[in-house]
PDB file of C-alpha atoms and ligand atoms in Angstrom:
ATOM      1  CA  UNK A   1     169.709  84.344 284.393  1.00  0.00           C
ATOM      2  CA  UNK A   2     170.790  87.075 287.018  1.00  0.00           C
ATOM      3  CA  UNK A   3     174.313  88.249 286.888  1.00  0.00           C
ATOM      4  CA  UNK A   4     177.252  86.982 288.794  1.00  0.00           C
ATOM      5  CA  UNK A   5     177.615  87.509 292.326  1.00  0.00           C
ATOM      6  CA  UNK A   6     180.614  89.834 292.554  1.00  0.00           C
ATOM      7  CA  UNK A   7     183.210  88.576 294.963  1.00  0.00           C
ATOM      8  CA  UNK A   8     184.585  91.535 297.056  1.00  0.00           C
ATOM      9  CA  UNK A   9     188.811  91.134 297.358  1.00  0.00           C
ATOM     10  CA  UNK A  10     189.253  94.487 299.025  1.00  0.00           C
ATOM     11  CA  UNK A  11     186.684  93.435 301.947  1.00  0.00           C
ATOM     12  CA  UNK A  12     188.082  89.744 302.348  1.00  0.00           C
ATOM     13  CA  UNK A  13     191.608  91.659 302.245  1.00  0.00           C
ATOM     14  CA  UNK A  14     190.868  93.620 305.107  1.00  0.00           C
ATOM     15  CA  UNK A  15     189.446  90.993 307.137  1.00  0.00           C
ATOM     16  CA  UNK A  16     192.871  88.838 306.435  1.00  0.00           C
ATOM     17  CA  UNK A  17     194.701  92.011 307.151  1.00  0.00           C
ATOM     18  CA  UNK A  18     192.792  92.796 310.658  1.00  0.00           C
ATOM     19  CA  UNK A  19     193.716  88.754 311.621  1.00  0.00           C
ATOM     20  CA  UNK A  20     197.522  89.377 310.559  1.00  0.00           C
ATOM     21  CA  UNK A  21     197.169  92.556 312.881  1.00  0.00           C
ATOM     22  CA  UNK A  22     195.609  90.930 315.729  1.00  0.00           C
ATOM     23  CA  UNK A  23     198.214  87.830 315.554  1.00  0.00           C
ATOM     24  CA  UNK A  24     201.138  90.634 315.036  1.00  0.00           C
ATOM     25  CA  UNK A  25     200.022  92.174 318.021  1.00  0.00           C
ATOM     26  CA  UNK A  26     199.953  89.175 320.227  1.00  0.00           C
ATOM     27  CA  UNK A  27     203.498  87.878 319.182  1.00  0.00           C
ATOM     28  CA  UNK A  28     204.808  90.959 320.058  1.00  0.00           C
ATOM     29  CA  UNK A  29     202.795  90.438 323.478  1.00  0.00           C
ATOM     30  CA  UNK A  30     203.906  86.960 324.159  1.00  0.00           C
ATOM     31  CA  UNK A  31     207.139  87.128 323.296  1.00  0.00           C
ATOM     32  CA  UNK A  32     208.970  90.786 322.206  1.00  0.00           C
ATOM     33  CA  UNK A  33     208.738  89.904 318.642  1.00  0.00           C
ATOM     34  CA  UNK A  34     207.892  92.196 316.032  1.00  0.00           C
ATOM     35  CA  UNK A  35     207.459  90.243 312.445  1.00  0.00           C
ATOM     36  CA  UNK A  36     209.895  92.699 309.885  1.00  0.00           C
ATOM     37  CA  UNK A  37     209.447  92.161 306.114  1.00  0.00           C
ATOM     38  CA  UNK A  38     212.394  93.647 303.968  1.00  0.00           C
ATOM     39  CA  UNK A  39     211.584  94.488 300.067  1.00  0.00           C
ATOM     40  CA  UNK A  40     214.108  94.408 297.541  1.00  0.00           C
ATOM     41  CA  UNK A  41     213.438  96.580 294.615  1.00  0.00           C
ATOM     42  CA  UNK A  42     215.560  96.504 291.633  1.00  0.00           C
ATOM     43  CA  UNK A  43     215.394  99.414 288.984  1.00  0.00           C
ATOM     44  CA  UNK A  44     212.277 101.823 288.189  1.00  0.00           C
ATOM     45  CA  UNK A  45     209.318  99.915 286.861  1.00  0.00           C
ATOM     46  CA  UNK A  46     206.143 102.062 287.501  1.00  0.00           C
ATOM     47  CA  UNK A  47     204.357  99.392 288.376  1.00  0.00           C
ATOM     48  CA  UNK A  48     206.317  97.757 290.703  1.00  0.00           C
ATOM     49  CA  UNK A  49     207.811 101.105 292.467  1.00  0.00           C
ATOM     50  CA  UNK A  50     203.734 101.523 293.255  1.00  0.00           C
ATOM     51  CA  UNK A  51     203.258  97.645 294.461  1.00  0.00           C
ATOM     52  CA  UNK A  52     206.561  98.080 297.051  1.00  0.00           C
ATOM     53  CA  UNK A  53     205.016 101.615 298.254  1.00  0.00           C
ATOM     54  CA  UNK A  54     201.888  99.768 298.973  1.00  0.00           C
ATOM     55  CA  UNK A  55     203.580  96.957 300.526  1.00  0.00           C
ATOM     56  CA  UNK A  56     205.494  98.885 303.116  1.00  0.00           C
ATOM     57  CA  UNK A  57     202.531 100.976 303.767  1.00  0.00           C
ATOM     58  CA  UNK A  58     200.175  97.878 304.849  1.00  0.00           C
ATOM     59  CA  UNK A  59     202.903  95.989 306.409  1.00  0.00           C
ATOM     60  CA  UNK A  60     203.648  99.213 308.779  1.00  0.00           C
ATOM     61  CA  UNK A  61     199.719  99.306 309.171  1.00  0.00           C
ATOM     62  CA  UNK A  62     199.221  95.588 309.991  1.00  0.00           C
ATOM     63  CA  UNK A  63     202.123  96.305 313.207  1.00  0.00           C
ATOM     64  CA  UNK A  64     205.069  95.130 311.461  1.00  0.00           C
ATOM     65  CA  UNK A  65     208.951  96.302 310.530  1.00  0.00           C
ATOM     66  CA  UNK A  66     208.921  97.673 307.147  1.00  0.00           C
ATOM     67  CA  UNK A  67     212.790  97.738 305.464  1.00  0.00           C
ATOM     68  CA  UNK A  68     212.709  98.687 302.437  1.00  0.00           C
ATOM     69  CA  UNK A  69     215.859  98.358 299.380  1.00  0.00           C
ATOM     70  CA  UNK A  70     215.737 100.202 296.722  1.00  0.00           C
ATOM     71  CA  UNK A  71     218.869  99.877 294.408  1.00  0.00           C
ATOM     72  CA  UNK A  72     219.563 101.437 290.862  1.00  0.00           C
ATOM     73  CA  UNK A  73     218.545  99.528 287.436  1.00  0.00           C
ATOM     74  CA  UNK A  74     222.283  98.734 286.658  1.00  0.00           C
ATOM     75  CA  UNK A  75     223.019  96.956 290.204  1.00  0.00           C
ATOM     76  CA  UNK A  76     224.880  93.607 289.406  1.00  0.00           C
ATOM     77  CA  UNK A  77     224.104  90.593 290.074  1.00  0.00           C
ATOM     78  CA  UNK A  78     226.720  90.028 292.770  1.00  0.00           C
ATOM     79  CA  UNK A  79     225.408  92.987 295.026  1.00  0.00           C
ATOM     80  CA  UNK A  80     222.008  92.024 294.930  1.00  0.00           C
ATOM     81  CA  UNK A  81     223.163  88.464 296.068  1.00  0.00           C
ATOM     82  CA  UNK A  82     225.035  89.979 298.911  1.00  0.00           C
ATOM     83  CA  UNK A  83     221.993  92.022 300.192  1.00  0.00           C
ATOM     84  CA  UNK A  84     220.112  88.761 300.132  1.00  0.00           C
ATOM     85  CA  UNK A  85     222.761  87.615 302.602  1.00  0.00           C
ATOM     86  CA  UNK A  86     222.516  90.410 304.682  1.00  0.00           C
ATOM     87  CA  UNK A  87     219.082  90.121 305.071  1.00  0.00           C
ATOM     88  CA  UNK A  88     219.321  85.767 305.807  1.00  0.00           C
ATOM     89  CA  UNK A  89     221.295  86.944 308.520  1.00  0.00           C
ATOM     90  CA  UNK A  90     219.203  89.571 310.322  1.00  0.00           C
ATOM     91  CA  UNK A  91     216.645  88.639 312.822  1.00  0.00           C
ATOM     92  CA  UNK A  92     215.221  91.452 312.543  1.00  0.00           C
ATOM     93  CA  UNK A  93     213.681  90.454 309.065  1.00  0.00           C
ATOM     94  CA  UNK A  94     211.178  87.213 309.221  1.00  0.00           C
ATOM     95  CA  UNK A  95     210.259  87.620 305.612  1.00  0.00           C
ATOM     96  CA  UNK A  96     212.062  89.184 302.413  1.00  0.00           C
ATOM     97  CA  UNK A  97     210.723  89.644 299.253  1.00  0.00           C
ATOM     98  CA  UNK A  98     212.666  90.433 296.098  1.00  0.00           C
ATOM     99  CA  UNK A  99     210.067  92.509 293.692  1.00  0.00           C
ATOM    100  CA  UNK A 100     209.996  90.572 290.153  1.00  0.00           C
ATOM    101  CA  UNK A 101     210.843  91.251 287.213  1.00  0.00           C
ATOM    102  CA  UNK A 102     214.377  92.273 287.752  1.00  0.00           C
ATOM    103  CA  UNK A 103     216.268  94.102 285.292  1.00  0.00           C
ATOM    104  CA  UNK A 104     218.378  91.536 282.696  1.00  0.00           C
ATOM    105  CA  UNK A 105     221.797  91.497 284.021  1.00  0.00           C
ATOM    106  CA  UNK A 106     220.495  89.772 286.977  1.00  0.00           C
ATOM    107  CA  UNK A 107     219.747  85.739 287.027  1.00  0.00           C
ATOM    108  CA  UNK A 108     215.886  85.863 288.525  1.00  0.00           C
ATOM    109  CA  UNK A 109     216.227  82.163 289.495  1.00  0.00           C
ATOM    110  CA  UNK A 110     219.763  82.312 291.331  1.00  0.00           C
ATOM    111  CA  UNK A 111     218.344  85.067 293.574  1.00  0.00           C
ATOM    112  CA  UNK A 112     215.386  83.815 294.835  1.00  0.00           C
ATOM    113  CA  UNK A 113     217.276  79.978 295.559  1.00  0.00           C
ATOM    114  CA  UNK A 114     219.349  83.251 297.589  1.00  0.00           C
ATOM    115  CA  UNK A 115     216.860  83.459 299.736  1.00  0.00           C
ATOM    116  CA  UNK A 116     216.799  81.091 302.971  1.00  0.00           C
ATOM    117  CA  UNK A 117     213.437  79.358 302.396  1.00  0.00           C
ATOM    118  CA  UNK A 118     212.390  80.176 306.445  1.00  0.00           C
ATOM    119  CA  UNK A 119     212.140  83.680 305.554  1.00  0.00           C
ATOM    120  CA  UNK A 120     210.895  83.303 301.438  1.00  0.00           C
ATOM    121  CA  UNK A 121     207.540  84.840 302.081  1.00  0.00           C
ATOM    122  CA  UNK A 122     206.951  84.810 298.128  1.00  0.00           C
ATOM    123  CA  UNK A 123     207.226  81.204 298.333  1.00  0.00           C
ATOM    124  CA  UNK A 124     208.790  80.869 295.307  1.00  0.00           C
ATOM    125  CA  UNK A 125     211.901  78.789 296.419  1.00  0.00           C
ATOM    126  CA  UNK A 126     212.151  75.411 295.185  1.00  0.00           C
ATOM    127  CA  UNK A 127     211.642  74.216 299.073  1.00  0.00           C
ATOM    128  CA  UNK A 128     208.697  76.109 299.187  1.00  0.00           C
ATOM    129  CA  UNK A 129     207.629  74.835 296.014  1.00  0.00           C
ATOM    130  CA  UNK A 130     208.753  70.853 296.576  1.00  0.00           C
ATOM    131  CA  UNK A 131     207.001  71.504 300.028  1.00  0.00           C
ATOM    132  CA  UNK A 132     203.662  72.125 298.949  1.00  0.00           C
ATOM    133  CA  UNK A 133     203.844  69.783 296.111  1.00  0.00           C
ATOM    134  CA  UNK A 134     204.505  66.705 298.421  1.00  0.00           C
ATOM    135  CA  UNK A 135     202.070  68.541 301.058  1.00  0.00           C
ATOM    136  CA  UNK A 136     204.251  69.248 303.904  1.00  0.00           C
ATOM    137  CA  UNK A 137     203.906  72.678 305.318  1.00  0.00           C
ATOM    138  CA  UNK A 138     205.496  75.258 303.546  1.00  0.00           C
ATOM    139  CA  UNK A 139     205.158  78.840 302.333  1.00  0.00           C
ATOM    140  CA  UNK A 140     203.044  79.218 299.508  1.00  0.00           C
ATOM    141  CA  UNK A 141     202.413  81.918 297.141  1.00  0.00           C
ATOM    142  CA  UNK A 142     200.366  85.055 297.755  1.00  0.00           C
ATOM    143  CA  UNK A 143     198.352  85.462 295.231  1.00  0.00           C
ATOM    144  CA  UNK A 144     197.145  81.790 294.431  1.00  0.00           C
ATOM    145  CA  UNK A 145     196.393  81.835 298.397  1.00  0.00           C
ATOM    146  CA  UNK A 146     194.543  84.830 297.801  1.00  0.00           C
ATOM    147  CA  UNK A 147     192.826  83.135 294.816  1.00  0.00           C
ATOM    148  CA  UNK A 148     191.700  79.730 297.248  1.00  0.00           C
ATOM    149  CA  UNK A 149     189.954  82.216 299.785  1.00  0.00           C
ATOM    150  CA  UNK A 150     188.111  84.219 297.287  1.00  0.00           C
ATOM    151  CA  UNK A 151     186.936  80.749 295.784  1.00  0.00           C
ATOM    152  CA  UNK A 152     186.182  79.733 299.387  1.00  0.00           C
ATOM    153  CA  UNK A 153     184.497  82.878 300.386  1.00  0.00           C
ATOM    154  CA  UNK A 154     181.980  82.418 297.197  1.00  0.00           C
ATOM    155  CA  UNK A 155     181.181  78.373 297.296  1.00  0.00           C
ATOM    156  CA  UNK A 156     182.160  76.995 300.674  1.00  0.00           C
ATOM    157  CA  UNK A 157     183.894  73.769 300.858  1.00  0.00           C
ATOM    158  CA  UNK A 158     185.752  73.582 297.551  1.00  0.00           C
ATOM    159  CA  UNK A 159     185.377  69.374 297.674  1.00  0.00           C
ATOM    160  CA  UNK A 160     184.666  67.316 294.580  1.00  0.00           C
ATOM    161  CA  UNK A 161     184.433  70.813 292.577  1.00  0.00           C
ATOM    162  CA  UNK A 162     186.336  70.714 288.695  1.00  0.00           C
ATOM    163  CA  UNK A 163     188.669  73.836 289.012  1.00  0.00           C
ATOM    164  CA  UNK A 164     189.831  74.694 285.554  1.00  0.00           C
ATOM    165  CA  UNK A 165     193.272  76.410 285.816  1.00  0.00           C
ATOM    166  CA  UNK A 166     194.492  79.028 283.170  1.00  0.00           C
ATOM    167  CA  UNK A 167     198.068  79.483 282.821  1.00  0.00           C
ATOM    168  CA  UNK A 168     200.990  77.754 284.214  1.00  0.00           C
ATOM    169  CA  UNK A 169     203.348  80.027 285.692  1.00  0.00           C
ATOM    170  CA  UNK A 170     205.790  79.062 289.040  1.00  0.00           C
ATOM    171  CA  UNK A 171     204.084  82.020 290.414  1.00  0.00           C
ATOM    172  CA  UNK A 172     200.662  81.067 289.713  1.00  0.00           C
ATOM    173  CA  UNK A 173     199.036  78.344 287.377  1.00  0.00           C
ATOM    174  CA  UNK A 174     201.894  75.648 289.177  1.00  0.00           C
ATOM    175  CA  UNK A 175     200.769  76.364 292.810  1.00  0.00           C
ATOM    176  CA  UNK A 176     197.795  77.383 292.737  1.00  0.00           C
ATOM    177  CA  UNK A 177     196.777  73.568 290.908  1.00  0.00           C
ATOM    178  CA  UNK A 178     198.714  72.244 294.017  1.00  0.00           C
ATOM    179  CA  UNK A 179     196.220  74.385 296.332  1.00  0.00           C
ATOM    180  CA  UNK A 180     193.128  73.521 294.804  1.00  0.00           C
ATOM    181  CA  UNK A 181     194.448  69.560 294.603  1.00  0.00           C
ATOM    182  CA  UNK A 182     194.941  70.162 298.402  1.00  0.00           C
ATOM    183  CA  UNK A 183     191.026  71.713 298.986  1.00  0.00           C
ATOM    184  CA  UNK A 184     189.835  68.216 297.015  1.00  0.00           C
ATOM    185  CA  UNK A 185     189.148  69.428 293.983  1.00  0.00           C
ATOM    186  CA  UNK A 186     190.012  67.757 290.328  1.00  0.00           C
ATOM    187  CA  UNK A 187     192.378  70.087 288.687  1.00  0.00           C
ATOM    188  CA  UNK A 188     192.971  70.753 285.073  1.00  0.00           C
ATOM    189  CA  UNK A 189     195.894  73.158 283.880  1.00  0.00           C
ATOM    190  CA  UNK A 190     195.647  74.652 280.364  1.00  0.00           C
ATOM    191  CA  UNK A 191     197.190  77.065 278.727  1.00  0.00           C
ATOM    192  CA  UNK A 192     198.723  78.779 275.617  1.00  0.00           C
ATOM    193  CA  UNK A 193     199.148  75.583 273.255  1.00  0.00           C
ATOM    194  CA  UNK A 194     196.150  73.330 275.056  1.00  0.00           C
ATOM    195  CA  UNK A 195     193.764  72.463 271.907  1.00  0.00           C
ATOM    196  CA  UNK A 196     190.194  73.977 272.237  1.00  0.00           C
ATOM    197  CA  UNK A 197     190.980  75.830 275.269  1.00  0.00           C
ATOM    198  CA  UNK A 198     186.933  76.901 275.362  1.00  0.00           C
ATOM    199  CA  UNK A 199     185.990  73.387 275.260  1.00  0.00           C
ATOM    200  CA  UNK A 200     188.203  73.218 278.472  1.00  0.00           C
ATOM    201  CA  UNK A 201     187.712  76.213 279.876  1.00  0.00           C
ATOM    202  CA  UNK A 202     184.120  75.353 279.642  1.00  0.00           C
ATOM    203  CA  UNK A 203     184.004  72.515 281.979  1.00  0.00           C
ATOM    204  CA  UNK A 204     185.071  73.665 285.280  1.00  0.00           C
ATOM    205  CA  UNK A 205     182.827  74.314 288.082  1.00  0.00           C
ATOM    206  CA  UNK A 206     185.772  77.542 289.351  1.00  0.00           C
ATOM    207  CA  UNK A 207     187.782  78.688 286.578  1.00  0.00           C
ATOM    208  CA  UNK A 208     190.841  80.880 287.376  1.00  0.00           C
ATOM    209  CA  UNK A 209     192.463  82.725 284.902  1.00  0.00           C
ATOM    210  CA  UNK A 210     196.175  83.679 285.214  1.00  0.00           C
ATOM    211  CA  UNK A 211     197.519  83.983 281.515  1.00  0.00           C
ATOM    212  CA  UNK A 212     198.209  87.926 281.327  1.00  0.00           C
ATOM    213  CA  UNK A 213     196.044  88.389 277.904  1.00  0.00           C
ATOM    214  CA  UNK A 214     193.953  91.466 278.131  1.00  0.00           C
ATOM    215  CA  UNK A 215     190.202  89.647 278.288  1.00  0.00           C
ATOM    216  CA  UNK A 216     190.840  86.810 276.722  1.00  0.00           C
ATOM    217  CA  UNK A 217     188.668  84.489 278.576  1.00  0.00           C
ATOM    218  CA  UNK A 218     184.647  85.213 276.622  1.00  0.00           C
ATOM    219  CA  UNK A 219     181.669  84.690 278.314  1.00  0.00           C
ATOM    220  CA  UNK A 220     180.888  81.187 275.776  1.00  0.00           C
ATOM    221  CA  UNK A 221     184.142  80.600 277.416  1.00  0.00           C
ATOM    222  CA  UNK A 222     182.242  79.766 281.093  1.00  0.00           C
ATOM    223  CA  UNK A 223     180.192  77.099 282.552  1.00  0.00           C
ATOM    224  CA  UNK A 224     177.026  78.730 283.200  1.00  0.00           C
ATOM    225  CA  UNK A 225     176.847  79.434 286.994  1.00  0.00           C
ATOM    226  CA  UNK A 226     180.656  78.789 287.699  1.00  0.00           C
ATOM    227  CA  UNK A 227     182.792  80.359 289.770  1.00  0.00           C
ATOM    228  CA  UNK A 228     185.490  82.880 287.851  1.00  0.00           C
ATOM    229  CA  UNK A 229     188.423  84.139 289.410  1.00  0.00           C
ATOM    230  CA  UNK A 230     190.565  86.737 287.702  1.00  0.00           C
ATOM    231  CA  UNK A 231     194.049  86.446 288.355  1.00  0.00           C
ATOM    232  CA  UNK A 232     195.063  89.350 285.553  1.00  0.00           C
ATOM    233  CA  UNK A 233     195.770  93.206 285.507  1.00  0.00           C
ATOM    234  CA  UNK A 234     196.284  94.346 282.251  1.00  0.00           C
ATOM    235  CA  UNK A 235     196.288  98.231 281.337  1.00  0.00           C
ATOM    236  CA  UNK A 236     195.006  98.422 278.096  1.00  0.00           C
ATOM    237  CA  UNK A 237     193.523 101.921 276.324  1.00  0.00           C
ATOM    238  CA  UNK A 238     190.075 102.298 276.767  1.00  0.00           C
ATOM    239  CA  UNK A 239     187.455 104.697 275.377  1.00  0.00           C
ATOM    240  CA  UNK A 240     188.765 108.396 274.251  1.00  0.00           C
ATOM    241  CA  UNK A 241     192.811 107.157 274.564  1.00  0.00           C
ATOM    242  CA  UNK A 242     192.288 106.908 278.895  1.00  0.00           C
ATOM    243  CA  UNK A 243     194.476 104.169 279.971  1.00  0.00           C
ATOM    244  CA  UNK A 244     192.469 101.661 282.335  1.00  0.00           C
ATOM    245  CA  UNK A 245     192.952  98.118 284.164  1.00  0.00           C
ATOM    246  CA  UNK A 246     191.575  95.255 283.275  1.00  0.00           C
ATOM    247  CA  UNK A 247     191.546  91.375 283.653  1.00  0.00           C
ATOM    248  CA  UNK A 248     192.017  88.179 281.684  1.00  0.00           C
ATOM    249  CA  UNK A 249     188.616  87.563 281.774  1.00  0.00           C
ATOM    250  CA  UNK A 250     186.064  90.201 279.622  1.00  0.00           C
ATOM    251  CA  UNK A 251     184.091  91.228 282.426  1.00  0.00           C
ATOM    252  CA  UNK A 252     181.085  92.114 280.526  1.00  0.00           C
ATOM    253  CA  UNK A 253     180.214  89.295 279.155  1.00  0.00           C
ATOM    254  CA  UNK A 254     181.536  86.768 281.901  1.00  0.00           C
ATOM    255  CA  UNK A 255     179.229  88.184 284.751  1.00  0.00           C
ATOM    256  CA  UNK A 256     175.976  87.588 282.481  1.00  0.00           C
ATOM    257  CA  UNK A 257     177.040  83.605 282.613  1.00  0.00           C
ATOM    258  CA  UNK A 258     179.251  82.872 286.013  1.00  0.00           C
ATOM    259  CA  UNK A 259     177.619  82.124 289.386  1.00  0.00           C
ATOM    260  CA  UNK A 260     180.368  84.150 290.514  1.00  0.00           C
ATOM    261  CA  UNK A 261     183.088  86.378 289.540  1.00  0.00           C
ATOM    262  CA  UNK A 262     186.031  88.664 290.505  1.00  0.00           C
ATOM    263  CA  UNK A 263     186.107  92.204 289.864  1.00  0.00           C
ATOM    264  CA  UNK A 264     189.483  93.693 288.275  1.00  0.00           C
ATOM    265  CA  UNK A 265     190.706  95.924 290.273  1.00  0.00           C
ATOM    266  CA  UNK A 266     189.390  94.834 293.378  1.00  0.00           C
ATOM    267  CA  UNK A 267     189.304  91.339 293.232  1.00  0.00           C
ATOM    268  CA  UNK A 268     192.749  89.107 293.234  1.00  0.00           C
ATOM    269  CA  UNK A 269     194.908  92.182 293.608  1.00  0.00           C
ATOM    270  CA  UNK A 270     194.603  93.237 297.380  1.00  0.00           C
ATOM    271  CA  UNK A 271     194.460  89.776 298.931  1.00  0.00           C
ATOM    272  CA  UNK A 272     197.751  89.251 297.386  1.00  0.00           C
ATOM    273  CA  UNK A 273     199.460  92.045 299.516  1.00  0.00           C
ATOM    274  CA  UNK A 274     196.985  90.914 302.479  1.00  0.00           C
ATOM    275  CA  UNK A 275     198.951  87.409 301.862  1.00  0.00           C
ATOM    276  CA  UNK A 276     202.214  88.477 302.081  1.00  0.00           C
ATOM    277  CA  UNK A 277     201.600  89.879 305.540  1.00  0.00           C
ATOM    278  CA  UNK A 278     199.549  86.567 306.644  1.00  0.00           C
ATOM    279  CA  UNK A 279     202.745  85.141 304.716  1.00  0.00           C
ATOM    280  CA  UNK A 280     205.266  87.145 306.921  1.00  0.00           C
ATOM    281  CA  UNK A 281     203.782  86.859 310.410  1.00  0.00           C
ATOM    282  CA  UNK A 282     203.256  82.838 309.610  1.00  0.00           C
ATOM    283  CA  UNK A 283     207.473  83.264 308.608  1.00  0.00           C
ATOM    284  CA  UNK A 284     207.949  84.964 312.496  1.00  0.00           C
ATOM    285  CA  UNK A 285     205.974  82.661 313.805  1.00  0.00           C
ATOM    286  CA  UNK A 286     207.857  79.970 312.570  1.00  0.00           C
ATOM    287  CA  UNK A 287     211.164  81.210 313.072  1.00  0.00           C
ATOM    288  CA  UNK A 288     210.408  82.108 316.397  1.00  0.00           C
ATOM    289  CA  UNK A 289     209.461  78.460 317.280  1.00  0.00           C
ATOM    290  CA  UNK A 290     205.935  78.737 317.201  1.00  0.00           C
ATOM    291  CA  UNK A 291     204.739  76.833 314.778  1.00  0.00           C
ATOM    292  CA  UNK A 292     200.955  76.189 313.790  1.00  0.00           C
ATOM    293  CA  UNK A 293     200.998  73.255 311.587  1.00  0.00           C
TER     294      UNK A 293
HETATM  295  N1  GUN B   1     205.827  90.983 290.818  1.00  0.00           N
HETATM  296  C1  GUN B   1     204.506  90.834 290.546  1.00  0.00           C
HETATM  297  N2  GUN B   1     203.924  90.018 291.470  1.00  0.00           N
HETATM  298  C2  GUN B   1     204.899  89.657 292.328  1.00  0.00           C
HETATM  299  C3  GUN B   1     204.915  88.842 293.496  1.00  0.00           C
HETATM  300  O1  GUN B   1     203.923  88.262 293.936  1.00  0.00           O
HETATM  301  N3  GUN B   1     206.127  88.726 294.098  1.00  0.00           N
HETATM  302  C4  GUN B   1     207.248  89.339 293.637  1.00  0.00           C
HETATM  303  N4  GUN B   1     208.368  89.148 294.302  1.00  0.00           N
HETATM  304  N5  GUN B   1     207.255  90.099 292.562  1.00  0.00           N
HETATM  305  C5  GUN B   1     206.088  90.255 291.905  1.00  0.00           C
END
């Protein structure tokens, strides 16, 4: 059989990113408004200092506000609370995002229930959450958005398909299920303690992977032809002690038996910056009065 089709994220980001530009630009045409995303960064974590540099680059590039907070690793609780106030009450900021994991003096949970739903671009507020669960409009995660257009981009109408779900995190495995229920598919979450998770894994016509174990998902682990979707970035050492990315799934052997398949990097990663802007501008919108629903 021929390998897997690779699905390209960074070309389906920049498409969503050129549509978030193009609607930025006419809001600010229509009506004087200029979408502004604030990021709140807590600490030093290498890895997220380079996500929130990225983020206010492409927001800035996409036509937006960019404010970005950066406070020290020992800030308590109480003064991050208060800058989540601050920022609820701006209208200059449509959107805010609070960069996760926070340091462990600080309650994750009571910060992001903070954060007044209208402008909780993460969607990760229980409003957000209980929104999309009973399928009223609502703001919905990035990356498991991200996730539903690369599926979409690959196979088309996602109707009647098995989607096999990986992991069952608020940020991902949860929501994304809820997306996939919402394109007509029939949705099975597994994870850490399922029994036979390759028997599982197995059936499903996509299977997205979102449980933060280096490879762990094996090629015997895939329907032949199916459609994978990598929702991991592990760095792991690789040959001669180089450090180097990669996903849940082991790439080698998963693109001699999927239809389909996301690369890592370049797959999940940069549509889930590309929706946080489509995230943020839909937030303006919104507030603004305009809604699309
Ligand atoms: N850390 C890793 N991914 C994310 C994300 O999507 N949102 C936030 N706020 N923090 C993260």
């Amino acid at each position: 059989m021929a390998d897997a089709k690779i699905i390209d994220g960074k070309a389906l980001a920049l498409e969503v990113r050129a549509q978030v530009a193009q609607g930025v630009a006419a809001l600010k045409e229509s009506h004087g408004v200029t979408p502004g995303l604030a990021v709140v960064l807590v600490g030093e974590d290498p890895a997220s200092s380079v996500y929130v540099r990225n983020k206010g680059k492409q927001t800035a590039a996409a036509g937006m506000a960019s404010f970005e907070h950066r406070l020290g690793a020992d800030t308590a609780q109480a003064d991050v609370l208060s800058l989540v106030e601050k920022l609820n009450a701006d209208p200059k900021v449509h959107g805010i995002l609070v960069q996760l994991p926070l340091p462990g003096q600080i309650d994750a949970d009571a910060v992001i229930q903070a954060i007044d739903p209208a402008k909780d671009v993460d969607g990760f507020h229980a409003i957000n959450a209980g929104r999309l669960m009973i399928g009223l409009p609502a703001l919905v995660p990035c990356t498991p958005v991200g996730c539903i257009l690369l599926a979409r981009k690959a196979l088309g109408d996602l109707t009647g398909a098995h989607a096999v779900v990986v992991g069952r995190s608020n940020i991902v495995g949860k929501p994304v299920a809820q997306l996939l229920l919402r394109e007509n598919c029939t949705v099975t979450i597994c994870h850490s303690r399922t029994r036979d998770l390759p028997a599982v894994t197995s059936q499903g016509d996509i299977l997205i992977a979102a449980v933060g174990r280096p490879e762990m998902v094996k090629g015997g682990w895939i329907r032949p032809g199916a459609c994978v979707i990598d929702v991991g970035i592990n760095r792991i050492e690789g040959e001669g002690g180089k450090s180097k990315l990669v996903g849940d799934v082991d790439f080698a052997e998963a693109v001699k038996v999927a239809g389909s398949i996301t690369p890592v990097p370049g797959g999940v990663g940069p549509m889930t910056i590309a929706c946080l802007l489509r995230n943020t501008l839909r937030a303006a919108r919104a507030i603004e009065g305009l809604d699309e629903e």
